[in-house]
Short mmCIF file of C-alpha atoms in Angstrom, two decimals:
data_model
loop_
_atom_site.label_atom_id
_atom_site.label_comp_id
_atom_site.label_asym_id
_atom_site.label_seq_id
_atom_site.Cartn_x
_atom_site.Cartn_y
_atom_site.Cartn_z
CA UNK A 1 14.69 13.15 8.80
CA UNK A 2 15.91 12.97 12.14
CA UNK A 3 13.33 13.30 15.06
CA UNK A 4 13.90 15.79 17.49
CA UNK A 5 16.44 15.18 20.80
CA UNK A 6 15.79 13.58 23.34
CA UNK A 7 16.16 10.72 26.27
CA UNK A 8 16.53 7.51 24.73
CA UNK A 9 13.78 5.88 26.83
CA UNK A 10 10.65 7.08 28.58
CA UNK A 11 11.82 7.95 32.49
CA UNK A 12 8.83 8.34 34.67
CA UNK A 13 7.73 7.55 38.08
CA UNK A 14 4.74 5.90 36.80
CA UNK A 15 4.95 4.19 33.44
CA UNK A 16 3.27 5.84 30.62
CA UNK A 17 0.76 3.48 28.53
CA UNK A 18 -0.34 3.90 24.94
CA UNK A 19 -3.23 2.08 23.19
CA UNK A 20 -2.45 1.06 19.38
CA UNK A 21 -5.71 -0.01 17.84
CA UNK A 22 -5.09 -1.88 14.72
CA UNK A 23 -2.46 -4.48 14.43
CA UNK A 24 -1.64 -4.04 10.45
CA UNK A 25 1.72 -2.31 9.36
CA UNK A 26 0.90 1.19 10.85
CA UNK A 27 -0.29 -0.10 13.99
CA UNK A 28 2.63 -2.65 14.14
CA UNK A 29 5.13 0.23 13.25
CA UNK A 30 3.91 2.37 16.17
CA UNK A 31 3.67 -0.26 18.55
CA UNK A 32 7.30 -1.26 17.91
CA UNK A 33 8.73 2.09 18.67
CA UNK A 34 6.88 2.95 21.51
CA UNK A 35 7.92 -0.02 23.07
CA UNK A 36 11.31 -0.12 22.44
CA UNK A 37 11.38 3.51 24.17
CA UNK A 38 9.66 1.91 27.26
CA UNK A 39 6.14 2.61 26.66
CA UNK A 40 3.48 0.18 27.90
CA UNK A 41 2.08 -0.78 24.66
CA UNK A 42 -1.26 -2.63 24.53
CA UNK A 43 -2.04 -3.74 20.93
CA UNK A 44 -5.52 -4.31 19.99
CA UNK A 45 -6.42 -6.34 16.66
CA UNK A 46 -9.94 -7.48 16.04
CA UNK A 47 -8.94 -10.24 13.74
CA UNK A 48 -7.22 -13.46 15.04
CA UNK A 49 -4.05 -12.27 13.02
CA UNK A 50 -1.60 -9.61 12.94
CA UNK A 51 -1.00 -7.65 9.51
CA UNK A 52 -4.24 -5.70 8.69
CA UNK A 53 -4.33 -6.63 5.03
CA UNK A 54 -1.70 -8.29 4.65
CA UNK A 55 -2.96 -11.03 7.56
CA UNK A 56 -2.82 -14.66 6.43
CA UNK A 57 -5.04 -17.94 8.03
CA UNK A 58 -5.11 -21.34 7.66
CA UNK A 59 -7.75 -22.98 5.41
CA UNK A 60 -7.71 -26.60 4.51
CA UNK A 61 -7.54 -27.99 1.15
CA UNK A 62 -9.82 -31.15 -0.29
CA UNK A 63 -6.60 -32.78 -0.17
CA UNK A 64 -6.10 -32.84 3.13
CA UNK A 65 -3.67 -29.97 3.08
CA UNK A 66 -3.19 -27.17 5.58
CA UNK A 67 -2.45 -24.24 3.89
CA UNK A 68 -2.09 -19.90 4.55
CA UNK A 69 -4.56 -18.01 2.71
CA UNK A 70 -4.33 -14.30 2.18
CA UNK A 71 -5.88 -11.34 0.65
CA UNK A 72 -3.02 -11.50 -1.94
CA UNK A 73 0.26 -10.85 -3.67
CA UNK A 74 1.95 -7.27 -2.37
CA UNK A 75 5.37 -6.18 -3.90
CA UNK A 76 8.11 -4.93 -1.15
CA UNK A 77 9.55 -2.35 -3.38
CA UNK A 78 12.74 -1.18 -2.36
CA UNK A 79 11.65 2.66 -2.32
CA UNK A 80 9.87 1.35 1.30
CA UNK A 81 12.78 2.81 3.56
CA UNK A 82 10.55 2.47 6.59
CA UNK A 83 8.55 -0.56 6.15
CA UNK A 84 11.64 -2.51 5.39
CA UNK A 85 13.48 -0.62 8.53
CA UNK A 86 10.30 -2.29 10.26
CA UNK A 87 10.93 -5.74 9.36
CA UNK A 88 14.73 -5.50 10.25
CA UNK A 89 13.60 -5.93 14.01
CA UNK A 90 13.68 -9.52 13.70
CA UNK A 91 15.46 -10.04 9.79
CA UNK A 92 18.32 -7.49 9.70
CA UNK A 93 19.10 -8.85 6.35
CA UNK A 94 15.92 -9.04 5.51
CA UNK A 95 16.64 -12.70 4.46
CA UNK A 96 13.22 -13.65 4.76
CA UNK A 97 12.28 -11.69 1.67
CA UNK A 98 13.27 -12.77 -2.10
CA UNK A 99 13.71 -10.29 -5.23
CA UNK A 100 11.52 -11.12 -8.43
CA UNK A 101 14.09 -10.67 -11.50
CA UNK A 102 11.33 -8.37 -13.31
CA UNK A 103 7.62 -6.72 -13.51
CA UNK A 104 6.73 -7.31 -16.77
CA UNK A 105 3.45 -6.01 -17.96
CA UNK A 106 1.48 -7.93 -21.14
CA UNK A 107 -1.45 -6.32 -22.94
CA UNK A 108 -3.93 -8.81 -24.63
CA UNK A 109 -2.99 -7.02 -28.45
CA UNK A 110 0.96 -8.87 -27.93
CA UNK A 111 2.78 -6.16 -26.43
CA UNK A 112 5.08 -6.95 -23.36
CA UNK A 113 6.91 -4.10 -21.19
CA UNK A 114 9.64 -4.87 -18.47
CA UNK A 115 11.38 -3.21 -16.22
CA UNK A 116 14.43 -5.68 -15.76
CA UNK A 117 16.47 -3.92 -18.25
CA UNK A 118 15.73 -0.17 -17.75
CA UNK A 119 18.39 2.09 -15.82
CA UNK A 120 17.66 2.87 -12.33
CA UNK A 121 19.23 6.20 -12.05
CA UNK A 122 17.04 9.39 -12.87
CA UNK A 123 16.54 10.70 -15.38
CA UNK A 124 17.98 7.73 -17.31
CA UNK A 125 15.29 5.62 -15.68
CA UNK A 126 12.09 7.04 -17.18
CA UNK A 127 14.28 7.80 -20.74
CA UNK A 128 15.26 4.40 -20.85
CA UNK A 129 11.49 2.93 -20.27
CA UNK A 130 10.50 4.92 -23.09
CA UNK A 131 13.25 3.88 -25.26
CA UNK A 132 12.95 0.30 -24.32
CA UNK A 133 9.11 -0.04 -24.55
CA UNK A 134 7.35 -1.39 -27.30
CA UNK A 135 4.49 0.66 -26.36
CA UNK A 136 6.13 4.13 -27.31
CA UNK A 137 6.13 4.98 -30.72
CA UNK A 138 7.97 8.02 -32.25
CA UNK A 139 4.95 8.99 -33.70
CA UNK A 140 3.42 8.76 -30.13
CA UNK A 141 5.95 10.57 -28.46
CA UNK A 142 5.60 13.47 -30.97
CA UNK A 143 2.15 13.99 -30.31
CA UNK A 144 2.49 14.10 -26.64
CA UNK A 145 1.88 17.67 -24.94
CA UNK A 146 5.43 18.18 -23.31
CA UNK A 147 4.32 21.42 -21.16
CA UNK A 148 1.28 19.38 -19.52
CA UNK A 149 3.65 16.55 -18.93
CA UNK A 150 6.47 18.92 -17.17
CA UNK A 151 4.69 18.92 -13.65
CA UNK A 152 6.31 14.89 -13.56
CA UNK A 153 10.01 16.38 -13.32
CA UNK A 154 9.99 18.30 -10.44
CA UNK A 155 6.77 16.75 -7.79
CA UNK A 156 7.08 18.40 -4.42
CA UNK A 157 4.76 17.27 -1.76
CA UNK A 158 2.57 18.68 -0.52
CA UNK A 159 2.76 21.25 -3.68
CA UNK A 160 1.53 18.35 -6.25
CA UNK A 161 -1.75 18.10 -4.63
CA UNK A 162 -2.51 22.03 -4.70
CA UNK A 163 -2.02 21.45 -8.20
CA UNK A 164 -3.52 18.18 -9.31
CA UNK A 165 -5.59 16.83 -6.63
CA UNK A 166 -8.65 18.78 -8.34
CA UNK A 167 -8.14 16.73 -11.37
CA UNK A 168 -8.58 12.76 -12.15
CA UNK A 169 -5.74 10.67 -12.95
CA UNK A 170 -7.58 9.56 -16.45
CA UNK A 171 -7.75 13.53 -17.62
CA UNK A 172 -4.26 14.43 -16.22
CA UNK A 173 -3.39 11.65 -18.79
CA UNK A 174 -5.54 12.87 -21.55
CA UNK A 175 -3.97 16.41 -21.19
CA UNK A 176 -1.04 14.91 -21.60
CA UNK A 177 -1.90 13.38 -24.47
CA UNK A 178 -0.19 9.93 -23.17
CA UNK A 179 0.07 7.30 -26.01
CA UNK A 180 -3.27 5.16 -25.73
CA UNK A 181 -1.30 2.21 -26.21
CA UNK A 182 0.25 3.02 -22.87
CA UNK A 183 -2.52 3.75 -20.63
CA UNK A 184 -2.34 0.40 -19.40
CA UNK A 185 1.35 0.78 -17.93
CA UNK A 186 0.33 4.25 -16.10
CA UNK A 187 -2.81 2.55 -14.78
CA UNK A 188 -2.06 -1.15 -14.14
CA UNK A 189 1.36 0.27 -12.42
CA UNK A 190 0.45 3.68 -10.55
CA UNK A 191 -3.44 3.84 -10.60
CA UNK A 192 -4.92 0.51 -10.39
CA UNK A 193 -2.18 0.26 -7.50
CA UNK A 194 -4.87 1.93 -5.62
CA UNK A 195 -7.54 -0.59 -6.35
CA UNK A 196 -9.24 2.49 -8.24
CA UNK A 197 -10.96 3.41 -11.32
CA UNK A 198 -8.63 5.86 -12.74
CA UNK A 199 -11.63 8.80 -13.51
CA UNK A 200 -12.11 8.60 -9.68
CA UNK A 201 -8.48 8.79 -8.57
CA UNK A 202 -6.94 11.91 -7.86
CA UNK A 203 -3.75 12.56 -10.32
CA UNK A 204 -1.97 13.60 -7.71
CA UNK A 205 -1.75 10.30 -6.38
CA UNK A 206 -0.73 8.94 -9.80
CA UNK A 207 1.88 11.54 -10.39
CA UNK A 208 3.85 11.27 -6.93
CA UNK A 209 4.31 7.18 -7.56
CA UNK A 210 5.73 8.52 -10.74
CA UNK A 211 8.26 10.50 -8.54
CA UNK A 212 8.71 7.61 -5.75
CA UNK A 213 9.85 4.93 -8.71
CA UNK A 214 11.11 6.86 -11.75
CA UNK A 215 12.57 10.24 -11.03
CA UNK A 216 12.28 10.57 -7.22
CA UNK A 217 14.71 7.23 -6.55
CA UNK A 218 17.27 5.09 -7.85
CA UNK A 219 15.74 1.62 -6.92
CA UNK A 220 13.35 1.05 -9.93
CA UNK A 221 10.27 -0.69 -10.46
CA UNK A 222 12.11 -3.90 -9.31
CA UNK A 223 10.77 -5.81 -6.04
CA UNK A 224 11.10 -8.14 -2.97
CA UNK A 225 8.40 -10.79 -1.65
CA UNK A 226 8.53 -12.52 1.09
CA UNK A 227 9.40 -16.35 1.02
CA UNK A 228 7.09 -17.80 3.22
CA UNK A 229 3.72 -16.78 4.25
CA UNK A 230 2.88 -13.06 5.67
CA UNK A 231 2.56 -14.70 9.00
CA UNK A 232 5.53 -16.86 8.80
CA UNK A 233 7.52 -14.31 7.51
CA UNK A 234 6.75 -11.13 8.61
CA UNK A 235 3.98 -10.76 11.52
CA UNK A 236 4.55 -13.95 14.07
CA UNK A 237 8.25 -12.64 14.44
CA UNK A 238 7.77 -9.19 15.39
CA UNK A 239 4.89 -10.16 17.45
CA UNK A 240 7.26 -12.19 19.34
CA UNK A 241 9.77 -9.24 19.58
CA UNK A 242 6.89 -6.54 20.54
CA UNK A 243 6.17 -9.47 23.49
CA UNK A 244 9.98 -9.33 24.38
CA UNK A 245 9.69 -5.58 24.83
CA UNK A 246 6.99 -5.60 27.44
CA UNK A 247 3.87 -5.00 24.73
CA UNK A 248 0.25 -7.02 25.43
CA UNK A 249 -0.68 -7.85 21.85
CA UNK A 250 -4.12 -8.98 21.75
CA UNK A 251 -5.69 -10.43 18.84
CA UNK A 252 -9.22 -11.28 18.35
CA UNK A 253 -10.07 -7.87 20.64
CA UNK A 254 -12.08 -5.22 18.88
CA UNK A 255 -12.42 -1.90 20.51
CA UNK A 256 -15.91 -0.69 20.87
CA UNK A 257 -15.32 3.23 21.66
CA UNK A 258 -12.58 5.35 23.51
CA UNK A 259 -13.64 8.30 25.75
CA UNK A 260 -11.30 10.62 26.36
CA UNK A 261 -10.97 11.34 30.30
CA UNK A 262 -11.33 14.54 32.44
CA UNK A 263 -7.28 14.09 33.32
CA UNK A 264 -6.18 14.03 29.64
CA UNK A 265 -6.43 9.84 29.61
CA UNK A 266 -8.30 7.53 27.46
CA UNK A 267 -10.80 5.04 28.54
CA UNK A 268 -10.60 1.94 26.04
CA UNK A 269 -13.29 -0.32 25.42
CA UNK A 270 -13.46 -3.66 23.98
CA UNK A 271 -16.54 -6.34 24.47
CA UNK A 272 -15.02 -7.51 27.75
CA UNK A 273 -13.18 -4.76 29.45
CA UNK A 274 -12.25 -1.20 30.00
CA UNK A 275 -8.42 -0.05 30.46
CA UNK A 276 -7.49 3.26 30.79
CA UNK A 277 -4.62 4.82 28.64
CA UNK A 278 -2.16 8.04 28.78
CA UNK A 279 -2.42 8.12 24.96
CA UNK A 280 -3.88 6.53 21.88
CA UNK A 281 -2.93 5.49 18.20
CA UNK A 282 -5.92 4.73 16.17
CA UNK A 283 -4.05 2.30 12.75
CA UNK A 284 -7.37 1.01 11.41
CA UNK A 285 -8.65 0.75 8.08
CA UNK A 286 -11.43 3.01 6.90
CA UNK A 287 -14.18 1.38 8.00
CA UNK A 288 -12.73 0.55 11.64
CA UNK A 289 -11.62 3.90 12.25
CA UNK A 290 -15.36 5.44 11.38
CA UNK A 291 -17.40 2.64 13.43
CA UNK A 292 -14.84 3.44 16.17
CA UNK A 293 -15.11 7.10 15.84
CA UNK A 294 -18.96 6.92 15.44
CA UNK A 295 -19.36 5.36 18.57
CA UNK A 296 -17.09 7.98 20.23
CA UNK A 297 -18.44 11.23 20.37
CA UNK A 298 -15.81 13.12 22.36
CA UNK A 299 -13.04 11.99 20.56
CA UNK A 300 -10.97 14.56 19.21
CA UNK A 301 -13.25 17.63 18.02
CA UNK A 302 -16.45 18.12 15.49
CA UNK A 303 -14.27 19.16 12.35
CA UNK A 304 -11.87 16.16 12.79
CA UNK A 305 -15.17 13.57 13.33
CA UNK A 306 -16.54 14.84 9.89
CA UNK A 307 -13.66 14.71 8.11
CA UNK A 308 -13.03 10.92 9.34
CA UNK A 309 -16.78 10.22 8.29
CA UNK A 310 -16.24 11.73 4.83
CA UNK A 311 -13.28 8.86 4.29
CA UNK A 312 -14.40 6.19 1.63
CA UNK A 313 -12.92 3.17 0.34
CA UNK A 314 -12.20 1.90 -3.22
CA UNK A 315 -14.26 -0.37 -5.17
CA UNK A 316 -14.12 -4.57 -4.27
CA UNK A 317 -11.63 -6.26 -5.56
CA UNK A 318 -11.18 -10.41 -6.32
CA UNK A 319 -8.37 -12.42 -5.18
CA UNK A 320 -8.45 -15.96 -6.30
CA UNK A 321 -6.09 -18.49 -5.63
CA UNK A 322 -6.22 -21.80 -7.61
CA UNK A 323 -4.57 -25.09 -6.56
CA UNK A 324 -3.93 -27.00 -9.96
CA UNK A 325 -3.02 -30.60 -10.95
CA UNK A 326 -0.28 -29.62 -12.80
CA UNK A 327 2.44 -26.87 -13.64
CA UNK A 328 2.12 -24.05 -15.16
CA UNK A 329 5.00 -23.89 -17.81
CA UNK A 330 8.42 -23.10 -16.63
CA UNK A 331 9.30 -19.81 -18.33
CA UNK A 332 6.20 -17.73 -16.91
CA UNK A 333 7.21 -15.17 -14.47
CA UNK A 334 6.47 -15.28 -10.67
CA UNK A 335 4.23 -12.33 -11.27
CA UNK A 336 2.58 -10.93 -14.65
CA UNK A 337 0.61 -7.30 -14.93
CA UNK A 338 -1.88 -7.75 -17.36
CA UNK A 339 -4.15 -5.21 -19.45
CA UNK A 340 -6.56 -5.94 -21.74
CA UNK A 341 -8.10 -9.74 -20.67
CA UNK A 342 -11.33 -8.46 -19.07
CA UNK A 343 -11.22 -7.89 -15.28
CA UNK A 344 -7.93 -9.49 -14.79
CA UNK A 345 -5.30 -7.52 -13.32
CA UNK A 346 -2.28 -9.63 -12.32
CA UNK A 347 -1.51 -13.59 -12.48
CA UNK A 348 1.23 -14.64 -9.70
CA UNK A 349 2.62 -18.49 -9.66
CA UNK A 350 3.39 -18.51 -6.06
CA UNK A 351 5.88 -21.44 -6.49
CA UNK A 352 7.81 -19.29 -8.15
CA UNK A 353 8.86 -17.80 -4.51
CA UNK A 354 7.28 -18.67 -1.58
CA UNK A 355 7.98 -22.05 0.21
CA UNK A 356 4.64 -23.60 1.62
CA UNK A 357 3.46 -23.22 -2.23
CA UNK A 358 6.50 -24.59 -3.32
CA UNK A 359 6.40 -27.78 -1.42
CA UNK A 360 2.85 -28.14 -2.16
CA UNK A 361 3.66 -27.85 -5.66
CA UNK A 362 6.81 -30.26 -5.55
CA UNK A 363 4.69 -32.83 -3.63
CA UNK A 364 1.56 -32.99 -6.12
CA UNK A 365 3.41 -31.66 -9.29
CA UNK A 366 1.17 -29.16 -9.61
CA UNK A 367 0.92 -25.45 -9.49
CA UNK A 368 -0.33 -22.50 -6.93
CA UNK A 369 -1.48 -19.35 -8.95
CA UNK A 370 -3.44 -16.51 -7.97
CA UNK A 371 -5.59 -13.95 -10.16
CA UNK A 372 -6.42 -10.63 -9.01
CA UNK A 373 -9.28 -8.30 -10.22
CA UNK A 374 -9.29 -4.65 -8.89
CA UNK A 375 -12.17 -1.87 -9.02
CA UNK A 376 -15.13 -4.43 -9.25
CA UNK A 377 -18.59 -3.17 -9.51
CA UNK A 378 -20.09 -3.30 -6.04
CA UNK A 379 -23.11 -5.23 -7.60
CA UNK A 380 -21.25 -7.98 -9.28
CA UNK A 381 -22.19 -11.48 -9.31
CA UNK A 382 -19.20 -13.55 -7.60
CA UNK A 383 -19.50 -16.58 -8.78
CA UNK A 384 -19.63 -15.01 -12.51
CA UNK A 385 -16.71 -12.89 -11.85
CA UNK A 386 -14.71 -15.59 -10.24
CA UNK A 387 -15.52 -17.91 -13.50
CA UNK A 388 -14.35 -15.04 -15.47
CA UNK A 389 -10.99 -14.54 -13.78
CA UNK A 390 -10.60 -18.38 -14.72
CA UNK A 391 -11.42 -18.14 -18.09
CA UNK A 392 -9.25 -14.94 -18.52
CA UNK A 393 -6.24 -17.07 -16.87
CA UNK A 394 -6.68 -19.50 -19.59
CA UNK A 395 -6.14 -16.50 -22.23
CA UNK A 396 -2.84 -15.05 -20.85
CA UNK A 397 -1.46 -19.00 -19.92
CA UNK A 398 -3.52 -21.37 -22.28
CA UNK A 399 -1.51 -24.31 -20.35
CA UNK A 400 -3.47 -23.67 -17.75
CA UNK A 401 -6.84 -24.53 -19.62
CA UNK A 402 -6.08 -28.23 -19.15
CA UNK A 403 -5.40 -28.13 -15.57
CA UNK A 404 -7.72 -29.64 -13.00
CA UNK A 405 -8.44 -27.34 -10.14
CA UNK A 406 -7.76 -29.18 -6.98
CA UNK A 407 -9.01 -26.47 -4.58
CA UNK A 408 -9.60 -22.73 -4.88
CA UNK A 409 -10.18 -20.03 -2.67
CA UNK A 410 -11.82 -16.43 -3.04
CA UNK A 411 -11.52 -13.31 -1.58
CA UNK A 412 -13.60 -10.34 -2.31
CA UNK A 413 -13.02 -7.27 -0.39
CA UNK A 414 -13.62 -3.45 -0.25
CA UNK A 415 -11.66 -2.07 2.41
CA UNK A 416 -8.66 -0.32 0.57
CA UNK A 417 -8.70 3.78 0.86
CA UNK A 418 -9.42 5.58 -2.05
CA UNK A 419 -8.02 8.90 -2.76
CA UNK A 420 -10.79 10.77 -4.90
CA UNK A 421 -10.36 13.95 -6.70
CA UNK A 422 -10.40 16.84 -4.58
CA UNK A 423 -10.45 15.22 -1.00
CA UNK A 424 -6.75 15.58 -0.15
CA UNK A 425 -7.65 18.16 2.17
CA UNK A 426 -10.16 15.83 3.67
CA UNK A 427 -8.03 13.19 5.03
CA UNK A 428 -6.84 13.47 8.30
CA UNK A 429 -3.34 14.08 9.38
CA UNK A 430 -1.32 11.80 11.83
CA UNK A 431 -1.89 14.61 14.76
CA UNK A 432 -5.43 15.51 15.78
CA UNK A 433 -6.63 18.32 17.75
CA UNK A 434 -6.12 16.20 20.98
CA UNK A 435 -2.24 16.01 21.83
CA UNK A 436 -2.63 12.39 22.68
CA UNK A 437 -4.53 11.09 19.67
CA UNK A 438 -2.87 10.05 16.61
CA UNK A 439 -3.66 8.65 13.36
CA UNK A 440 -2.00 5.96 11.15
CA UNK A 441 -2.49 4.04 8.09
CA UNK A 442 -2.16 4.28 4.48
CA UNK A 443 -5.22 6.40 4.46
CA UNK A 444 -3.81 9.54 6.16
CA UNK A 445 -1.96 12.71 4.90
CA UNK A 446 1.60 12.73 5.62
CA UNK A 447 2.73 15.09 3.40
CA UNK A 448 5.63 13.36 2.47
CA UNK A 449 6.50 11.49 -0.68
CA UNK A 450 4.97 8.02 0.31
CA UNK A 451 2.15 5.38 -0.90
CA UNK A 452 0.68 2.32 -0.25
CA UNK A 453 2.31 0.10 2.73
CA UNK A 454 5.59 2.51 2.91
CA UNK A 455 2.71 5.24 3.80
CA UNK A 456 1.46 3.09 6.55
CA UNK A 457 4.48 2.29 7.88
CA UNK A 458 5.84 5.46 7.66
CA UNK A 459 2.71 7.24 9.26
CA UNK A 460 3.04 4.73 11.98
CA UNK A 461 6.47 5.68 12.53
CA UNK A 462 5.19 9.60 12.69
CA UNK A 463 2.96 8.78 15.54
CA UNK A 464 4.77 7.28 17.86
CA UNK A 465 7.33 9.90 17.04
CA UNK A 466 4.74 12.43 18.28
CA UNK A 467 3.82 11.01 21.30
CA UNK A 468 7.33 10.50 22.30
CA UNK A 469 8.19 14.03 21.50
CA UNK A 470 5.65 14.72 24.42
CA UNK A 471 7.83 13.04 26.69
CA UNK A 472 10.98 14.20 25.82
CA UNK A 473 11.87 11.14 24.11
CA UNK A 474 14.08 10.28 20.48
CA UNK A 475 12.15 9.01 18.17
CA UNK A 476 12.69 6.85 15.03
CA UNK A 477 14.72 8.27 12.11
CA UNK A 478 12.54 8.41 9.06
CA UNK A 479 13.80 8.09 5.53
CA UNK A 480 11.95 9.35 2.40
CA UNK A 481 12.91 9.73 -1.75
CA UNK A 482 13.52 13.53 -1.88
CA UNK A 483 10.50 15.20 -1.60
CA UNK A 484 11.38 17.41 -4.98
CA UNK A 485 12.66 16.44 -8.42
CA UNK A 486 16.14 15.62 -8.01
CA UNK A 487 17.58 17.33 -11.27
CA UNK A 488 18.44 20.69 -11.34
CA UNK A 489 17.88 21.10 -14.83
CA UNK A 490 14.40 19.61 -15.07
CA UNK A 491 13.44 21.30 -12.03
CA UNK A 492 14.13 24.13 -13.95
CA UNK A 493 12.26 22.71 -16.80
CA UNK A 494 8.97 22.03 -14.47
CA UNK A 495 9.30 25.89 -13.10
CA UNK A 496 9.08 26.67 -16.76
CA UNK A 497 6.22 25.02 -17.51
CA UNK A 498 4.03 25.99 -14.31
CA UNK A 499 4.92 29.58 -15.67
CA UNK A 500 3.17 29.21 -19.01
CA UNK A 501 -0.09 27.14 -17.28
CA UNK A 502 -3.05 28.23 -16.11
CA UNK A 503 -3.33 26.72 -12.31
CA UNK A 504 -6.13 23.93 -11.78
CA UNK A 505 -8.84 25.16 -9.92
CA UNK A 506 -8.70 24.23 -6.49
CA UNK A 507 -11.61 21.77 -5.04
CA UNK A 508 -14.42 23.49 -3.54
CA UNK A 509 -13.36 21.71 -0.11
CA UNK A 510 -10.20 22.51 0.00
CA UNK A 511 -8.65 24.94 2.71
CA UNK A 512 -6.74 27.60 1.33
#
């Protein structure tokens, strides 16, 4: 999607200024494009480090080693075109990313699925996976409701939200009569990627993920990971790039409030000072956005502020990183999705790809293992859940039961956006009622087939483009998977299926 024609850079008598509030992926994407085009950017980040939910920070282990802790493993899928374009600013060949050979999924009952041998060209990608998966038996396929499943063949944005936002991910799979043995595939790969209980998640989000990874692209479910901790591999180089383009990168600086001025600018107040900017991009998580908006009563209009106030976070999740005194078995994959092992959702063996972990493991003869548990109860007893997660690791990789935990770090967080049933129209869009105020992040409604980190990067570019358009400057070209099914015959089948189904009821809060 090419931006509107315009000048290559800002050309004005007075420098144009933008405050980008939030130094995660969305904020970094917006700041990068604006700074490249000659806008004077001030990037405000409340935490000491950039990266948002992919930030990293130093911790000191009991053995005297200083290592980098983070909120855990993230998969950089190859359909993340705009995120990758952002990273190419400092790594043109993406040499700081390394591919993992597979995305294996193991169920406690003994079944294991793999995406390594699955064809990547639609529709053979979906058909090949079904044929190769041990969780799809002939009887299971015969029991499925093919008419109910036909929307998967022609996912369109934003129409998919009109059809399925009123339905939960769980209810949609039940309507399709998805094989119960294969539920972990849909939930672990798609639903729980949003850190949410499938009974709360909008089916539209899950179906969109199916489109992105199976029938809307040829990259499949294989992915890359950074070969060093996030700060070294990603954000410190990008911070240097921004400073080289004149940006003022201000970490450990929380924005308190933002007040529009009579001349169309914005006064941005931190704990130490107040600065005036021509425009603002809000690129924060849900709680941060709600906090700033609640203290900025004149920002945009009342309906927009009401929509921001309605946003919700997904349930808490736990990341446990363990430094063990002996190695995990050599044949274990770098990443393993799990189901049926209690609260454990996946296991990563970090030294398989991350340089810092590899160097520690090589020096000590040990291993660095990371465990994730999503959708925890908000009342969960943390120490109990941490011990329970360790016991579940022993069930998945029995050899770890004999290891001594040299050190451990646990991160409990509850700041990922929730996309609940019927709430699509309540999500803010990139543009607001104020032409100088934009919103970016994975919580926004973009009306493009993007999700997770890619939605953050894409919305950041979109926010920058919208501001540059005001000034007659050309923005960033965007790429997405197609916004509809890419096979004409399958699209025809989906149209036939839609004609045979009663439309799903609209949520009561959805605007016609």
